[in-house]
């Protein structure tokens, strides 16, 4: 899964996300090995303290957003839609795809204008708004 | 509690997260309405069971928030997948292709504890392990899968299962059934016993019947298979019945109302009794009734049915707070006991748990289930459903989902067979890769 850095598609547009952008998410989350090394050092301690302080002073959310806060329904797509190009499957990847193309495909599956094996049955369970949110979220991932 | 590993008595893990926790606490504790994090220790989440649900939950939690202290308790060092194990039984696939290790999950920062969980104290929030070690948790995810009920079908106990395999937990039982089929003489009779719902993977007995019939047809053409069923209706029924008609004159399905209900087993004669008859088998496959695995009962999350009722969205137990139940052990409204649903639900549960330990409220969710069956290696079909919480239950969205078209051309079946293999590759990469 490659969504560890992804924010919600709509959150990305709406949020004044300067603080989140200024502080790389993995570093603050302690996920990145280099950042981990930095944080273990005394100098890293100062850095972490400074980051926390800056965020608090700015009145911003101290904890990073949950990495994979996906719109409703999005997480279950990856049961079939592969996370990497190395997986042997006829199913296309959604990650990084043009959201407009995903929306168009889903709407065509739903209306029956595009033939499908299973996606016609699945698309009927989603509204236009839900489809747009899911498409934006996958489109925003790399 | 302090910022130690949940493994009491062991040296705690590297201090990076302790340090981050301490830094956050020191600078921001008074401003943060985050009880667990404000205490300076990362929230401890223990997952019991490393199958489709548990392994997905553990890995997703860690990916959502690397500071979470996530421990996966699983006695088996290797997971053996039930999906596609029917192909192994039919000699179409090597069991090695079903085996997956926990290395990549551990590499993501999940502490993998290769032990059996022997008890849960929901009040003290403690999991007991086989070696008497204890794990403390803030939230527990129980995803232990099923136990076979060896008290349900007279004559079918653990010793009988060594002669008449169930093969409903993949591994040695799968290989035993395959060997029995391989050593059966041509002209022999295979008899399957299929239970009433609920049980793990509702369409799987019928896929198995197909693939055994495929094996007999191609390798032992004078042989036949009889399916004794405790039901009159079952998942993807019209699709299976069409496949039987098209492909397998050597397969006979005896429904409940035709007297097929399996009532007893006699291991000494390799026989299965039904309401009306005794079927002597050359190879017998007895799928007994099931229940949530024992640890669920010990944790107090299983009800009198033997299964575990849960809330929608969070999959939190309706019986014990701070314990979430996933996978086949759970009763989650209309959610089927499938691997796809276990994986999808586990991701939703992981998000909810990650939010709950931050003091946030989980949001409404929605998910898809897609389940493929193979009637032959190039003949696949599916059932799909979209689920959302309604009235305190996961229910299917009306107008969506359903089974593959019954009158589809062979290309359609071939295409769905390819999708089935693709699904397996994708989901296993997501969970274990």
CSV table of C-alpha atoms in Angstrom, one decimal, chain A residues 15-23 60:
chain,number,residue,atom,x,y,z
A,15,UNK,CA,-7.3,22.6,4.7
A,16,UNK,CA,-4.9,25.5,5.2
A,17,UNK,CA,-2.3,22.8,5.3
A,18,UNK,CA,0.8,24.9,5.5
A,19,UNK,CA,1.9,23.3,8.8
A,20,UNK,CA,1.4,19.8,7.5
A,21,UNK,CA,3.4,20.6,4.5
A,22,UNK,CA,6.1,22.4,6.4
A,23,UNK,CA,6.6,19.4,8.6
A,60,UNK,CA,-2.4,23.9,14.6
